């Protein structure tokens, strides 16, 4: 059974969150478009491209004081004219050591269906706490 686009995006986001929690780079790669762009929440650092993002996650996963990030979608808006969608939600980063909340905020992600799979093209984060 094929999932609806919204459910497929939500399932891909859940898989991304699980990959972040377990430090699984191999699971993150296929969820990203080749030219994916991420704009970080606090310092607005721009990470461009799948390879650069995977390198950033690799550094994060090996950090002594590792954080675990999750994104929780509140809404998925599908385009009626192209295989693209926006995901809006909230995010948080917690200490891997003790689960203490370290940062949180809101985000928007743009998804595109490529080869039958929904992949992240862009993510923009706002740090609120």
mmCIF file of C-alpha atoms in Angstrom:
data_model
loop_
_atom_site.group_PDB
_atom_site.id
_atom_site.type_symbol
_atom_site.label_atom_id
_atom_site.label_comp_id
_atom_site.label_asym_id
_atom_site.label_seq_id
_atom_site.Cartn_x
_atom_site.Cartn_y
_atom_site.Cartn_z
ATOM 1 C CA UNK A 1 0.000 0.000 0.000
ATOM 2 C CA UNK A 2 1.335 3.412 -0.982
ATOM 3 C CA UNK A 3 1.086 6.173 1.614
ATOM 4 C CA UNK A 4 -0.508 9.505 0.843
ATOM 5 C CA UNK A 5 2.084 12.269 0.299
ATOM 6 C CA UNK A 6 1.385 13.768 3.731
ATOM 7 C CA UNK A 7 1.779 10.429 5.493
ATOM 8 C CA UNK A 8 4.916 9.668 3.465
ATOM 9 C CA UNK A 9 6.451 12.987 4.556
ATOM 10 C CA UNK A 10 5.479 12.402 8.183
ATOM 11 C CA UNK A 11 6.960 8.885 8.012
ATOM 12 C CA UNK A 12 10.166 10.246 6.480
ATOM 13 C CA UNK A 13 10.383 12.840 9.265
ATOM 14 C CA UNK A 14 9.917 10.112 11.881
ATOM 15 C CA UNK A 15 12.706 8.116 10.209
ATOM 16 C CA UNK A 16 14.928 11.220 10.232
ATOM 17 C CA UNK A 17 14.262 11.757 13.943
ATOM 18 C CA UNK A 18 15.074 8.110 14.662
ATOM 19 C CA UNK A 19 18.308 8.391 12.654
ATOM 20 C CA UNK A 20 19.301 11.491 14.641
ATOM 21 C CA UNK A 21 18.565 9.754 17.941
ATOM 22 C CA UNK A 22 20.628 6.704 17.001
ATOM 23 C CA UNK A 23 23.400 8.586 15.176
ATOM 24 C CA UNK A 24 22.716 6.734 11.920
ATOM 25 C CA UNK A 25 24.269 8.713 9.039
ATOM 26 C CA UNK A 26 23.405 6.000 6.523
ATOM 27 C CA UNK A 27 19.706 6.488 7.268
ATOM 28 C CA UNK A 28 19.886 10.292 6.988
ATOM 29 C CA UNK A 29 21.529 10.472 3.542
ATOM 30 C CA UNK A 30 18.625 9.096 1.479
ATOM 31 C CA UNK A 31 16.200 11.548 3.118
ATOM 32 C CA UNK A 32 18.129 14.554 1.824
ATOM 33 C CA UNK A 33 18.026 16.000 -1.698
ATOM 34 C CA UNK A 34 21.523 16.360 -3.207
ATOM 35 C CA UNK A 35 21.460 20.180 -2.944
ATOM 36 C CA UNK A 36 19.665 20.353 0.410
ATOM 37 C CA UNK A 37 20.055 23.598 2.366
ATOM 38 C CA UNK A 38 19.808 23.936 6.143
ATOM 39 C CA UNK A 39 19.767 27.313 7.905
ATOM 40 C CA UNK A 40 20.486 26.810 11.615
ATOM 41 C CA UNK A 41 18.318 28.434 14.248
ATOM 42 C CA UNK A 42 20.619 30.427 16.480
ATOM 43 C CA UNK A 43 23.575 31.546 14.366
ATOM 44 C CA UNK A 44 21.887 31.205 10.948
ATOM 45 C CA UNK A 45 24.770 29.078 9.708
ATOM 46 C CA UNK A 46 24.034 27.753 6.218
ATOM 47 C CA UNK A 47 24.849 24.130 5.450
ATOM 48 C CA UNK A 48 24.548 23.498 1.709
ATOM 49 C CA UNK A 49 24.499 20.057 0.152
ATOM 50 C CA UNK A 50 23.932 16.500 1.340
ATOM 51 C CA UNK A 51 27.634 15.845 1.868
ATOM 52 C CA UNK A 52 28.101 18.973 4.010
ATOM 53 C CA UNK A 53 25.047 18.162 6.104
ATOM 54 C CA UNK A 54 26.194 14.589 6.685
ATOM 55 C CA UNK A 55 29.615 15.901 7.763
ATOM 56 C CA UNK A 56 27.915 18.266 10.220
ATOM 57 C CA UNK A 57 25.837 15.427 11.672
ATOM 58 C CA UNK A 58 28.922 13.225 11.907
ATOM 59 C CA UNK A 59 30.624 15.923 14.023
ATOM 60 C CA UNK A 60 27.497 16.278 16.153
ATOM 61 C CA UNK A 61 27.239 12.514 16.713
ATOM 62 C CA UNK A 62 30.858 12.306 17.901
ATOM 63 C CA UNK A 63 30.691 15.337 20.230
ATOM 64 C CA UNK A 64 31.398 14.659 23.895
ATOM 65 C CA UNK A 65 28.332 16.627 24.958
ATOM 66 C CA UNK A 66 26.043 15.299 22.223
ATOM 67 C CA UNK A 67 22.587 16.714 21.685
ATOM 68 C CA UNK A 68 19.680 14.797 20.222
ATOM 69 C CA UNK A 69 17.433 16.863 17.979
ATOM 70 C CA UNK A 70 13.889 16.097 16.950
ATOM 71 C CA UNK A 71 11.436 17.835 14.684
ATOM 72 C CA UNK A 72 7.742 17.473 15.358
ATOM 73 C CA UNK A 73 5.532 18.373 12.380
ATOM 74 C CA UNK A 74 2.419 20.390 13.146
ATOM 75 C CA UNK A 75 1.263 20.670 9.521
ATOM 76 C CA UNK A 76 2.173 19.455 6.057
ATOM 77 C CA UNK A 77 0.961 21.586 3.149
ATOM 78 C CA UNK A 78 1.041 19.952 -0.287
ATOM 79 C CA UNK A 79 1.341 21.939 -3.495
ATOM 80 C CA UNK A 80 -1.477 21.304 -5.974
ATOM 81 C CA UNK A 81 0.802 22.172 -8.933
ATOM 82 C CA UNK A 82 4.104 20.360 -8.257
ATOM 83 C CA UNK A 83 5.417 17.396 -6.245
ATOM 84 C CA UNK A 84 6.540 19.667 -3.385
ATOM 85 C CA UNK A 85 5.360 20.343 0.155
ATOM 86 C CA UNK A 86 6.041 22.505 3.188
ATOM 87 C CA UNK A 87 6.267 21.011 6.659
ATOM 88 C CA UNK A 88 5.821 23.356 9.619
ATOM 89 C CA UNK A 89 6.475 22.374 13.190
ATOM 90 C CA UNK A 90 8.532 22.706 16.311
ATOM 91 C CA UNK A 91 11.927 21.291 17.200
ATOM 92 C CA UNK A 92 13.971 20.617 20.277
ATOM 93 C CA UNK A 93 17.458 19.575 21.225
ATOM 94 C CA UNK A 94 18.033 17.596 24.403
ATOM 95 C CA UNK A 95 21.173 16.394 26.123
ATOM 96 C CA UNK A 96 21.979 12.811 25.175
ATOM 97 C CA UNK A 97 23.442 12.368 28.655
ATOM 98 C CA UNK A 98 20.414 13.293 30.750
ATOM 99 C CA UNK A 99 17.572 14.438 28.470
ATOM 100 C CA UNK A 100 17.735 18.058 29.647
ATOM 101 C CA UNK A 101 16.174 20.481 27.179
ATOM 102 C CA UNK A 102 18.969 22.570 25.641
ATOM 103 C CA UNK A 103 17.175 24.487 22.892
ATOM 104 C CA UNK A 104 13.873 24.582 21.047
ATOM 105 C CA UNK A 105 11.945 26.535 18.460
ATOM 106 C CA UNK A 106 10.014 26.341 15.217
ATOM 107 C CA UNK A 107 10.966 25.222 11.714
ATOM 108 C CA UNK A 108 9.817 24.987 8.149
ATOM 109 C CA UNK A 109 10.998 22.301 5.755
ATOM 110 C CA UNK A 110 10.489 22.075 2.004
ATOM 111 C CA UNK A 111 10.102 18.567 0.609
ATOM 112 C CA UNK A 112 10.205 17.350 -2.995
ATOM 113 C CA UNK A 113 9.207 13.979 -4.379
ATOM 114 C CA UNK A 114 12.213 12.638 -6.296
ATOM 115 C CA UNK A 115 12.109 9.187 -7.838
ATOM 116 C CA UNK A 116 9.007 8.283 -5.855
ATOM 117 C CA UNK A 117 10.542 9.279 -2.492
ATOM 118 C CA UNK A 118 10.027 12.477 -0.524
ATOM 119 C CA UNK A 119 13.329 14.216 0.229
ATOM 120 C CA UNK A 120 14.159 17.352 2.178
ATOM 121 C CA UNK A 121 15.252 20.247 -0.059
ATOM 122 C CA UNK A 122 15.490 22.968 2.575
ATOM 123 C CA UNK A 123 15.052 23.521 6.289
ATOM 124 C CA UNK A 124 14.892 26.835 8.147
ATOM 125 C CA UNK A 125 15.037 26.953 11.943
ATOM 126 C CA UNK A 126 14.163 29.618 14.506
ATOM 127 C CA UNK A 127 15.494 29.227 18.042
ATOM 128 C CA UNK A 128 12.973 30.399 20.635
ATOM 129 C CA UNK A 129 14.434 28.901 23.829
#
